[in-house]
């Protein structure tokens, strides 16, 4: 018996001398284990060092509660408790870093869609787009309960402010079209009214050139109104050139006022 005990003691002593200890029992020898008193958690994250990692991504949310334990929560105030980052909080396709309203989805209606903010009233007329029959009415135009410009009868000379042309030509600018659309609605609402469309210029250039240019511009306005359903027989286009200024041609401001298109009611049928 004494001999056997001696053999066992010698065996365990041999094992201890040549083998390795593993105090925390995680399978990583203490001499290789950075945390020999704490077992590695073996969750696929830095498992070779022998240290448990209760919060792999270091976002302050324990892995046991973290739906995305290897990707840090962005902690932007939106669903931060789940441990997952949300690069596009509102899901509108615009990353939060580029989104002016990261928690409110862009309405993607063709109006300022790049900023990430919804625009419930594009034209700012007080009528929400969902109820607005004319969601792109120009600023400052009086609208009815449907959000459309109030149709008024043409009773006197009307200077079409905002109707502009490409410099030196009779080509209407795009922003002029919405103004002429309102004129067309008024003419269609009062089908008995006959008008004269007058083109006027400043004094730059020759009088002959200005008269021809003013006529072409008046005709461009007339032709646009025709495309909106107004009978051409109700409109007469006239070019007066520089003959009837309403301001001094001695300043840029005055010349800008003189370059204009006016509508005059001639009579009612």
PDB file of C-alpha atoms in Angstrom:
ATOM      1  CA  UNK A   1       0.000   0.000   0.000  1.00  0.00           C
ATOM      2  CA  UNK A   2       2.816   2.361   0.877  1.00  0.00           C
ATOM      3  CA  UNK A   3       4.455   1.583  -2.431  1.00  0.00           C
ATOM      4  CA  UNK A   4       1.274   2.358  -4.345  1.00  0.00           C
ATOM      5  CA  UNK A   5       0.818   5.667  -2.545  1.00  0.00           C
ATOM      6  CA  UNK A   6       4.331   6.584  -3.467  1.00  0.00           C
ATOM      7  CA  UNK A   7       3.680   5.835  -7.115  1.00  0.00           C
ATOM      8  CA  UNK A   8       0.511   8.011  -7.157  1.00  0.00           C
ATOM      9  CA  UNK A   9       2.276  10.916  -5.512  1.00  0.00           C
ATOM     10  CA  UNK A  10       5.067  10.636  -8.027  1.00  0.00           C
ATOM     11  CA  UNK A  11       2.591  10.535 -10.949  1.00  0.00           C
ATOM     12  CA  UNK A  12       0.720  13.669  -9.918  1.00  0.00           C
ATOM     13  CA  UNK A  13       3.939  15.427  -9.198  1.00  0.00           C
ATOM     14  CA  UNK A  14       5.144  14.559 -12.696  1.00  0.00           C
ATOM     15  CA  UNK A  15       1.918  15.850 -14.240  1.00  0.00           C
ATOM     16  CA  UNK A  16       2.072  19.083 -12.309  1.00  0.00           C
ATOM     17  CA  UNK A  17       5.672  19.643 -13.334  1.00  0.00           C
ATOM     18  CA  UNK A  18       5.283  18.942 -17.031  1.00  0.00           C
ATOM     19  CA  UNK A  19       1.613  19.868 -17.569  1.00  0.00           C
ATOM     20  CA  UNK A  20      -0.263  23.223 -17.346  1.00  0.00           C
ATOM     21  CA  UNK A  21      -2.825  24.589 -14.925  1.00  0.00           C
ATOM     22  CA  UNK A  22      -6.137  26.224 -15.900  1.00  0.00           C
ATOM     23  CA  UNK A  23      -7.627  27.813 -12.804  1.00  0.00           C
ATOM     24  CA  UNK A  24     -10.805  29.111 -14.466  1.00  0.00           C
ATOM     25  CA  UNK A  25     -11.349  25.920 -16.458  1.00  0.00           C
ATOM     26  CA  UNK A  26     -11.902  27.668 -19.760  1.00  0.00           C
ATOM     27  CA  UNK A  27      -9.464  25.461 -21.640  1.00  0.00           C
ATOM     28  CA  UNK A  28      -6.824  28.155 -21.977  1.00  0.00           C
ATOM     29  CA  UNK A  29      -3.696  27.414 -19.934  1.00  0.00           C
ATOM     30  CA  UNK A  30      -3.016  30.004 -17.275  1.00  0.00           C
ATOM     31  CA  UNK A  31       0.342  30.863 -18.806  1.00  0.00           C
ATOM     32  CA  UNK A  32      -1.529  31.955 -21.983  1.00  0.00           C
ATOM     33  CA  UNK A  33      -4.601  33.301 -20.205  1.00  0.00           C
ATOM     34  CA  UNK A  34      -4.737  37.064 -19.648  1.00  0.00           C
ATOM     35  CA  UNK A  35      -7.557  36.511 -17.165  1.00  0.00           C
ATOM     36  CA  UNK A  36      -6.701  33.213 -15.454  1.00  0.00           C
ATOM     37  CA  UNK A  37      -9.284  33.806 -12.747  1.00  0.00           C
ATOM     38  CA  UNK A  38     -12.167  34.529 -15.168  1.00  0.00           C
ATOM     39  CA  UNK A  39     -13.369  32.059 -17.757  1.00  0.00           C
ATOM     40  CA  UNK A  40     -13.447  33.141 -21.414  1.00  0.00           C
ATOM     41  CA  UNK A  41     -17.052  33.465 -22.627  1.00  0.00           C
ATOM     42  CA  UNK A  42     -16.356  31.955 -26.064  1.00  0.00           C
ATOM     43  CA  UNK A  43     -18.785  34.092 -27.993  1.00  0.00           C
ATOM     44  CA  UNK A  44     -16.640  34.390 -31.093  1.00  0.00           C
ATOM     45  CA  UNK A  45     -15.145  37.721 -30.043  1.00  0.00           C
ATOM     46  CA  UNK A  46     -11.471  37.772 -28.985  1.00  0.00           C
ATOM     47  CA  UNK A  47     -11.745  34.303 -27.500  1.00  0.00           C
ATOM     48  CA  UNK A  48      -8.003  33.614 -27.644  1.00  0.00           C
ATOM     49  CA  UNK A  49      -7.037  35.975 -24.809  1.00  0.00           C
ATOM     50  CA  UNK A  50      -8.883  34.029 -22.105  1.00  0.00           C
ATOM     51  CA  UNK A  51     -10.828  37.071 -20.901  1.00  0.00           C
ATOM     52  CA  UNK A  52     -14.621  37.263 -21.015  1.00  0.00           C
ATOM     53  CA  UNK A  53     -16.050  40.185 -23.006  1.00  0.00           C
ATOM     54  CA  UNK A  54     -19.430  41.111 -21.532  1.00  0.00           C
ATOM     55  CA  UNK A  55     -19.799  44.008 -24.005  1.00  0.00           C
ATOM     56  CA  UNK A  56     -18.059  43.116 -27.253  1.00  0.00           C
ATOM     57  CA  UNK A  57     -18.756  46.345 -29.108  1.00  0.00           C
ATOM     58  CA  UNK A  58     -18.163  48.600 -26.093  1.00  0.00           C
ATOM     59  CA  UNK A  59     -21.432  50.479 -26.477  1.00  0.00           C
ATOM     60  CA  UNK A  60     -22.398  50.150 -22.830  1.00  0.00           C
ATOM     61  CA  UNK A  61     -25.078  47.535 -23.504  1.00  0.00           C
ATOM     62  CA  UNK A  62     -24.240  44.082 -22.163  1.00  0.00           C
ATOM     63  CA  UNK A  63     -24.049  41.403 -24.837  1.00  0.00           C
ATOM     64  CA  UNK A  64     -26.771  39.453 -23.063  1.00  0.00           C
ATOM     65  CA  UNK A  65     -29.150  42.352 -23.792  1.00  0.00           C
ATOM     66  CA  UNK A  66     -27.566  43.513 -27.053  1.00  0.00           C
ATOM     67  CA  UNK A  67     -29.267  42.488 -30.317  1.00  0.00           C
ATOM     68  CA  UNK A  68     -26.128  43.501 -32.209  1.00  0.00           C
ATOM     69  CA  UNK A  69     -23.327  42.575 -29.797  1.00  0.00           C
ATOM     70  CA  UNK A  70     -20.540  43.083 -32.324  1.00  0.00           C
ATOM     71  CA  UNK A  71     -21.774  46.402 -33.775  1.00  0.00           C
ATOM     72  CA  UNK A  72     -21.915  49.421 -31.478  1.00  0.00           C
ATOM     73  CA  UNK A  73     -25.205  51.243 -30.892  1.00  0.00           C
ATOM     74  CA  UNK A  74     -25.036  54.776 -32.335  1.00  0.00           C
ATOM     75  CA  UNK A  75     -26.704  56.285 -29.245  1.00  0.00           C
ATOM     76  CA  UNK A  76     -28.523  58.985 -31.180  1.00  0.00           C
ATOM     77  CA  UNK A  77     -31.668  58.929 -29.077  1.00  0.00           C
ATOM     78  CA  UNK A  78     -33.502  56.572 -31.412  1.00  0.00           C
ATOM     79  CA  UNK A  79     -34.119  52.986 -30.249  1.00  0.00           C
ATOM     80  CA  UNK A  80     -30.849  53.000 -28.331  1.00  0.00           C
ATOM     81  CA  UNK A  81     -31.904  50.225 -25.938  1.00  0.00           C
ATOM     82  CA  UNK A  82     -31.623  47.407 -28.488  1.00  0.00           C
ATOM     83  CA  UNK A  83     -27.871  47.796 -28.983  1.00  0.00           C
ATOM     84  CA  UNK A  84     -28.131  48.076 -32.769  1.00  0.00           C
ATOM     85  CA  UNK A  85     -27.059  51.195 -34.690  1.00  0.00           C
ATOM     86  CA  UNK A  86     -29.711  52.841 -36.856  1.00  0.00           C
ATOM     87  CA  UNK A  87     -27.988  54.605 -39.779  1.00  0.00           C
ATOM     88  CA  UNK A  88     -31.366  55.713 -41.178  1.00  0.00           C
ATOM     89  CA  UNK A  89     -33.743  56.203 -38.252  1.00  0.00           C
ATOM     90  CA  UNK A  90     -36.806  57.155 -40.264  1.00  0.00           C
ATOM     91  CA  UNK A  91     -36.181  54.662 -43.075  1.00  0.00           C
ATOM     92  CA  UNK A  92     -36.551  57.224 -45.853  1.00  0.00           C
ATOM     93  CA  UNK A  93     -33.409  56.150 -47.676  1.00  0.00           C
ATOM     94  CA  UNK A  94     -31.408  59.201 -46.600  1.00  0.00           C
ATOM     95  CA  UNK A  95     -28.630  58.409 -44.128  1.00  0.00           C
ATOM     96  CA  UNK A  96     -28.969  60.200 -40.804  1.00  0.00           C
ATOM     97  CA  UNK A  97     -25.639  61.981 -41.326  1.00  0.00           C
ATOM     98  CA  UNK A  98     -27.153  63.681 -44.396  1.00  0.00           C
ATOM     99  CA  UNK A  99     -30.726  63.908 -43.099  1.00  0.00           C
ATOM    100  CA  UNK A 100     -32.017  67.261 -41.861  1.00  0.00           C
ATOM    101  CA  UNK A 101     -34.853  65.452 -40.087  1.00  0.00           C
ATOM    102  CA  UNK A 102     -33.460  62.011 -39.163  1.00  0.00           C
ATOM    103  CA  UNK A 103     -36.550  60.986 -37.201  1.00  0.00           C
ATOM    104  CA  UNK A 104     -39.163  62.214 -39.692  1.00  0.00           C
ATOM    105  CA  UNK A 105     -39.318  60.477 -43.060  1.00  0.00           C
ATOM    106  CA  UNK A 106     -39.005  62.553 -46.238  1.00  0.00           C
ATOM    107  CA  UNK A 107     -42.307  62.527 -48.140  1.00  0.00           C
ATOM    108  CA  UNK A 108     -40.585  62.149 -51.551  1.00  0.00           C
ATOM    109  CA  UNK A 109     -43.043  64.213 -53.545  1.00  0.00           C
ATOM    110  CA  UNK A 110     -40.576  65.893 -55.871  1.00  0.00           C
ATOM    111  CA  UNK A 111     -40.227  68.983 -53.667  1.00  0.00           C
ATOM    112  CA  UNK A 112     -36.922  69.474 -51.805  1.00  0.00           C
ATOM    113  CA  UNK A 113     -36.560  65.722 -51.309  1.00  0.00           C
ATOM    114  CA  UNK A 114     -32.796  65.805 -50.794  1.00  0.00           C
ATOM    115  CA  UNK A 115     -32.927  67.392 -47.327  1.00  0.00           C
ATOM    116  CA  UNK A 116     -34.638  64.418 -45.671  1.00  0.00           C
ATOM    117  CA  UNK A 117     -37.421  66.540 -44.195  1.00  0.00           C
ATOM    118  CA  UNK A 118     -41.087  66.072 -45.081  1.00  0.00           C
ATOM    119  CA  UNK A 119     -42.841  69.097 -46.551  1.00  0.00           C
ATOM    120  CA  UNK A 120     -46.534  68.872 -45.666  1.00  0.00           C
ATOM    121  CA  UNK A 121     -47.303  72.173 -47.428  1.00  0.00           C
ATOM    122  CA  UNK A 122     -44.929  72.611 -50.365  1.00  0.00           C
ATOM    123  CA  UNK A 123     -46.135  76.011 -51.503  1.00  0.00           C
ATOM    124  CA  UNK A 124     -46.698  77.383 -47.986  1.00  0.00           C
ATOM    125  CA  UNK A 125     -50.227  78.565 -48.729  1.00  0.00           C
ATOM    126  CA  UNK A 126     -51.691  77.098 -45.539  1.00  0.00           C
ATOM    127  CA  UNK A 127     -53.456  74.227 -47.306  1.00  0.00           C
ATOM    128  CA  UNK A 128     -51.789  70.831 -46.608  1.00  0.00           C
ATOM    129  CA  UNK A 129     -50.564  69.021 -49.702  1.00  0.00           C
ATOM    130  CA  UNK A 130     -52.898  66.104 -48.985  1.00  0.00           C
ATOM    131  CA  UNK A 131     -55.842  68.469 -49.518  1.00  0.00           C
ATOM    132  CA  UNK A 132     -54.189  70.912 -51.928  1.00  0.00           C
ATOM    133  CA  UNK A 133     -55.430  70.705 -55.507  1.00  0.00           C
ATOM    134  CA  UNK A 134     -52.659  73.139 -56.539  1.00  0.00           C
ATOM    135  CA  UNK A 135     -49.659  72.233 -54.326  1.00  0.00           C
ATOM    136  CA  UNK A 136     -47.159  74.400 -56.214  1.00  0.00           C
ATOM    137  CA  UNK A 137     -48.908  77.776 -56.228  1.00  0.00           C
ATOM    138  CA  UNK A 138     -46.367  80.659 -56.376  1.00  0.00           C
ATOM    139  CA  UNK A 139     -45.630  82.463 -53.116  1.00  0.00           C
ATOM    140  CA  UNK A 140     -47.929  85.347 -52.270  1.00  0.00           C
ATOM    141  CA  UNK A 141     -50.786  84.264 -54.526  1.00  0.00           C
ATOM    142  CA  UNK A 142     -54.205  84.306 -52.871  1.00  0.00           C
ATOM    143  CA  UNK A 143     -55.715  80.815 -52.780  1.00  0.00           C
ATOM    144  CA  UNK A 144     -59.129  79.337 -52.127  1.00  0.00           C
ATOM    145  CA  UNK A 145     -60.053  76.513 -49.758  1.00  0.00           C
ATOM    146  CA  UNK A 146     -58.726  73.981 -52.281  1.00  0.00           C
ATOM    147  CA  UNK A 147     -55.300  75.631 -52.336  1.00  0.00           C
ATOM    148  CA  UNK A 148     -55.728  76.986 -55.875  1.00  0.00           C
ATOM    149  CA  UNK A 149     -55.302  80.623 -56.942  1.00  0.00           C
ATOM    150  CA  UNK A 150     -58.436  82.677 -56.523  1.00  0.00           C
ATOM    151  CA  UNK A 151     -59.837  83.338 -59.977  1.00  0.00           C
ATOM    152  CA  UNK A 152     -60.511  87.032 -60.463  1.00  0.00           C
ATOM    153  CA  UNK A 153     -62.099  88.764 -63.398  1.00  0.00           C
ATOM    154  CA  UNK A 154     -59.776  91.025 -65.371  1.00  0.00           C
ATOM    155  CA  UNK A 155     -61.405  94.434 -65.055  1.00  0.00           C
ATOM    156  CA  UNK A 156     -58.474  96.789 -65.629  1.00  0.00           C
ATOM    157  CA  UNK A 157     -54.901  96.904 -66.873  1.00  0.00           C
ATOM    158  CA  UNK A 158     -52.890  94.105 -65.311  1.00  0.00           C
ATOM    159  CA  UNK A 159     -49.084  94.115 -65.234  1.00  0.00           C
ATOM    160  CA  UNK A 160     -47.937  90.503 -65.238  1.00  0.00           C
ATOM    161  CA  UNK A 161     -45.296  90.756 -62.528  1.00  0.00           C
ATOM    162  CA  UNK A 162     -42.951  87.813 -62.586  1.00  0.00           C
ATOM    163  CA  UNK A 163     -43.438  87.051 -66.290  1.00  0.00           C
ATOM    164  CA  UNK A 164     -39.904  87.083 -67.662  1.00  0.00           C
ATOM    165  CA  UNK A 165     -38.071  86.097 -70.810  1.00  0.00           C
ATOM    166  CA  UNK A 166     -34.630  84.775 -71.602  1.00  0.00           C
ATOM    167  CA  UNK A 167     -32.444  87.852 -72.156  1.00  0.00           C
ATOM    168  CA  UNK A 168     -32.833  89.356 -75.615  1.00  0.00           C
ATOM    169  CA  UNK A 169     -35.416  86.769 -76.705  1.00  0.00           C
ATOM    170  CA  UNK A 170     -39.130  86.015 -76.617  1.00  0.00           C
ATOM    171  CA  UNK A 171     -38.655  82.695 -74.775  1.00  0.00           C
ATOM    172  CA  UNK A 172     -40.592  82.546 -71.517  1.00  0.00           C
ATOM    173  CA  UNK A 173     -38.718  81.454 -68.396  1.00  0.00           C
ATOM    174  CA  UNK A 174     -40.087  78.384 -66.608  1.00  0.00           C
ATOM    175  CA  UNK A 175     -41.145  80.327 -63.512  1.00  0.00           C
ATOM    176  CA  UNK A 176     -43.316  82.564 -65.709  1.00  0.00           C
ATOM    177  CA  UNK A 177     -45.560  79.683 -66.681  1.00  0.00           C
ATOM    178  CA  UNK A 178     -47.264  79.293 -63.301  1.00  0.00           C
ATOM    179  CA  UNK A 179     -48.238  82.987 -63.407  1.00  0.00           C
ATOM    180  CA  UNK A 180     -49.703  82.612 -66.881  1.00  0.00           C
ATOM    181  CA  UNK A 181     -51.527  79.483 -65.722  1.00  0.00           C
ATOM    182  CA  UNK A 182     -53.412  81.698 -63.264  1.00  0.00           C
ATOM    183  CA  UNK A 183     -54.229  84.182 -66.049  1.00  0.00           C
ATOM    184  CA  UNK A 184     -55.572  81.314 -68.152  1.00  0.00           C
ATOM    185  CA  UNK A 185     -57.805  80.154 -65.294  1.00  0.00           C
ATOM    186  CA  UNK A 186     -59.221  83.652 -64.980  1.00  0.00           C
ATOM    187  CA  UNK A 187     -59.894  83.906 -68.720  1.00  0.00           C
ATOM    188  CA  UNK A 188     -61.509  80.472 -68.792  1.00  0.00           C
ATOM    189  CA  UNK A 189     -63.700  81.421 -65.841  1.00  0.00           C
ATOM    190  CA  UNK A 190     -64.882  84.542 -67.712  1.00  0.00           C
ATOM    191  CA  UNK A 191     -65.257  83.366 -71.326  1.00  0.00           C
ATOM    192  CA  UNK A 192     -66.803  86.623 -72.569  1.00  0.00           C
ATOM    193  CA  UNK A 193     -63.748  88.748 -71.802  1.00  0.00           C
ATOM    194  CA  UNK A 194     -61.527  89.820 -74.729  1.00  0.00           C
ATOM    195  CA  UNK A 195     -58.037  91.106 -73.951  1.00  0.00           C
ATOM    196  CA  UNK A 196     -55.096  92.905 -75.471  1.00  0.00           C
ATOM    197  CA  UNK A 197     -51.667  91.569 -74.507  1.00  0.00           C
ATOM    198  CA  UNK A 198     -49.146  94.397 -74.610  1.00  0.00           C
ATOM    199  CA  UNK A 199     -45.383  93.938 -74.787  1.00  0.00           C
ATOM    200  CA  UNK A 200     -43.127  96.756 -73.542  1.00  0.00           C
ATOM    201  CA  UNK A 201     -39.337  97.186 -73.411  1.00  0.00           C
ATOM    202  CA  UNK A 202     -36.804  99.595 -71.957  1.00  0.00           C
ATOM    203  CA  UNK A 203     -34.847 101.983 -74.173  1.00  0.00           C
ATOM    204  CA  UNK A 204     -31.768  99.773 -74.572  1.00  0.00           C
ATOM    205  CA  UNK A 205     -31.109  99.024 -78.229  1.00  0.00           C
ATOM    206  CA  UNK A 206     -32.804 100.486 -81.277  1.00  0.00           C
ATOM    207  CA  UNK A 207     -36.464 101.471 -81.288  1.00  0.00           C
ATOM    208  CA  UNK A 208     -37.162  99.162 -84.239  1.00  0.00           C
ATOM    209  CA  UNK A 209     -35.587  96.171 -82.514  1.00  0.00           C
ATOM    210  CA  UNK A 210     -37.438  96.891 -79.272  1.00  0.00           C
ATOM    211  CA  UNK A 211     -40.804  97.147 -80.989  1.00  0.00           C
ATOM    212  CA  UNK A 212     -40.302  93.842 -82.767  1.00  0.00           C
ATOM    213  CA  UNK A 213     -39.062  92.176 -79.577  1.00  0.00           C
ATOM    214  CA  UNK A 214     -42.010  93.464 -77.563  1.00  0.00           C
ATOM    215  CA  UNK A 215     -44.433  92.097 -80.171  1.00  0.00           C
ATOM    216  CA  UNK A 216     -42.784  88.684 -80.164  1.00  0.00           C
ATOM    217  CA  UNK A 217     -42.971  88.580 -76.383  1.00  0.00           C
ATOM    218  CA  UNK A 218     -46.647  89.505 -76.387  1.00  0.00           C
ATOM    219  CA  UNK A 219     -47.233  86.758 -78.936  1.00  0.00           C
ATOM    220  CA  UNK A 220     -45.351  84.268 -76.745  1.00  0.00           C
ATOM    221  CA  UNK A 221     -47.684  85.045 -73.855  1.00  0.00           C
ATOM    222  CA  UNK A 222     -50.704  84.704 -76.133  1.00  0.00           C
ATOM    223  CA  UNK A 223     -49.471  81.405 -77.549  1.00  0.00           C
ATOM    224  CA  UNK A 224     -48.846  80.010 -74.070  1.00  0.00           C
ATOM    225  CA  UNK A 225     -52.379  80.919 -73.001  1.00  0.00           C
ATOM    226  CA  UNK A 226     -53.676  79.110 -76.076  1.00  0.00           C
ATOM    227  CA  UNK A 227     -51.919  75.943 -74.867  1.00  0.00           C
ATOM    228  CA  UNK A 228     -53.898  76.314 -71.650  1.00  0.00           C
ATOM    229  CA  UNK A 229     -57.209  76.320 -73.467  1.00  0.00           C
ATOM    230  CA  UNK A 230     -57.867  80.027 -74.070  1.00  0.00           C
ATOM    231  CA  UNK A 231     -59.371  80.776 -77.492  1.00  0.00           C
ATOM    232  CA  UNK A 232     -56.880  82.731 -79.598  1.00  0.00           C
ATOM    233  CA  UNK A 233     -59.772  84.818 -80.967  1.00  0.00           C
ATOM    234  CA  UNK A 234     -60.151  86.372 -77.517  1.00  0.00           C
ATOM    235  CA  UNK A 235     -56.610  87.734 -77.452  1.00  0.00           C
ATOM    236  CA  UNK A 236     -54.783  90.407 -79.418  1.00  0.00           C
ATOM    237  CA  UNK A 237     -50.994  90.670 -79.140  1.00  0.00           C
ATOM    238  CA  UNK A 238     -49.407  94.113 -79.596  1.00  0.00           C
ATOM    239  CA  UNK A 239     -45.817  95.318 -79.246  1.00  0.00           C
ATOM    240  CA  UNK A 240     -45.268  98.903 -78.091  1.00  0.00           C
ATOM    241  CA  UNK A 241     -41.511  98.731 -77.706  1.00  0.00           C
ATOM    242  CA  UNK A 242     -40.082 101.553 -75.594  1.00  0.00           C
ATOM    243  CA  UNK A 243     -42.875 104.048 -76.275  1.00  0.00           C
ATOM    244  CA  UNK A 244     -44.707 103.848 -72.949  1.00  0.00           C
ATOM    245  CA  UNK A 245     -42.242 103.665 -70.041  1.00  0.00           C
ATOM    246  CA  UNK A 246     -43.631 103.550 -66.512  1.00  0.00           C
ATOM    247  CA  UNK A 247     -40.275 104.408 -64.897  1.00  0.00           C
ATOM    248  CA  UNK A 248     -37.010 106.147 -65.780  1.00  0.00           C
ATOM    249  CA  UNK A 249     -34.722 104.326 -68.187  1.00  0.00           C
ATOM    250  CA  UNK A 250     -31.790 105.978 -66.430  1.00  0.00           C
ATOM    251  CA  UNK A 251     -31.418 103.216 -63.828  1.00  0.00           C
ATOM    252  CA  UNK A 252     -31.333  99.429 -63.782  1.00  0.00           C
ATOM    253  CA  UNK A 253     -34.396  99.378 -61.557  1.00  0.00           C
ATOM    254  CA  UNK A 254     -36.340 101.659 -63.872  1.00  0.00           C
ATOM    255  CA  UNK A 255     -35.407  99.693 -66.961  1.00  0.00           C
ATOM    256  CA  UNK A 256     -36.474  96.469 -65.242  1.00  0.00           C
ATOM    257  CA  UNK A 257     -39.914  97.980 -64.578  1.00  0.00           C
ATOM    258  CA  UNK A 258     -40.245  99.079 -68.184  1.00  0.00           C
ATOM    259  CA  UNK A 259     -39.580  95.558 -69.485  1.00  0.00           C
ATOM    260  CA  UNK A 260     -43.054  94.201 -68.895  1.00  0.00           C
ATOM    261  CA  UNK A 261     -46.142  92.532 -70.294  1.00  0.00           C
ATOM    262  CA  UNK A 262     -49.555  94.010 -69.584  1.00  0.00           C
ATOM    263  CA  UNK A 263     -53.041  92.639 -70.123  1.00  0.00           C
ATOM    264  CA  UNK A 264     -55.859  95.051 -70.908  1.00  0.00           C
ATOM    265  CA  UNK A 265     -59.501  94.128 -71.043  1.00  0.00           C
ATOM    266  CA  UNK A 266     -60.908  95.396 -74.339  1.00  0.00           C
ATOM    267  CA  UNK A 267     -64.552  94.420 -73.982  1.00  0.00           C
ATOM    268  CA  UNK A 268     -66.904  91.564 -73.219  1.00  0.00           C
ATOM    269  CA  UNK A 269     -68.673  89.688 -75.977  1.00  0.00           C
TER     270      UNK A 269
END
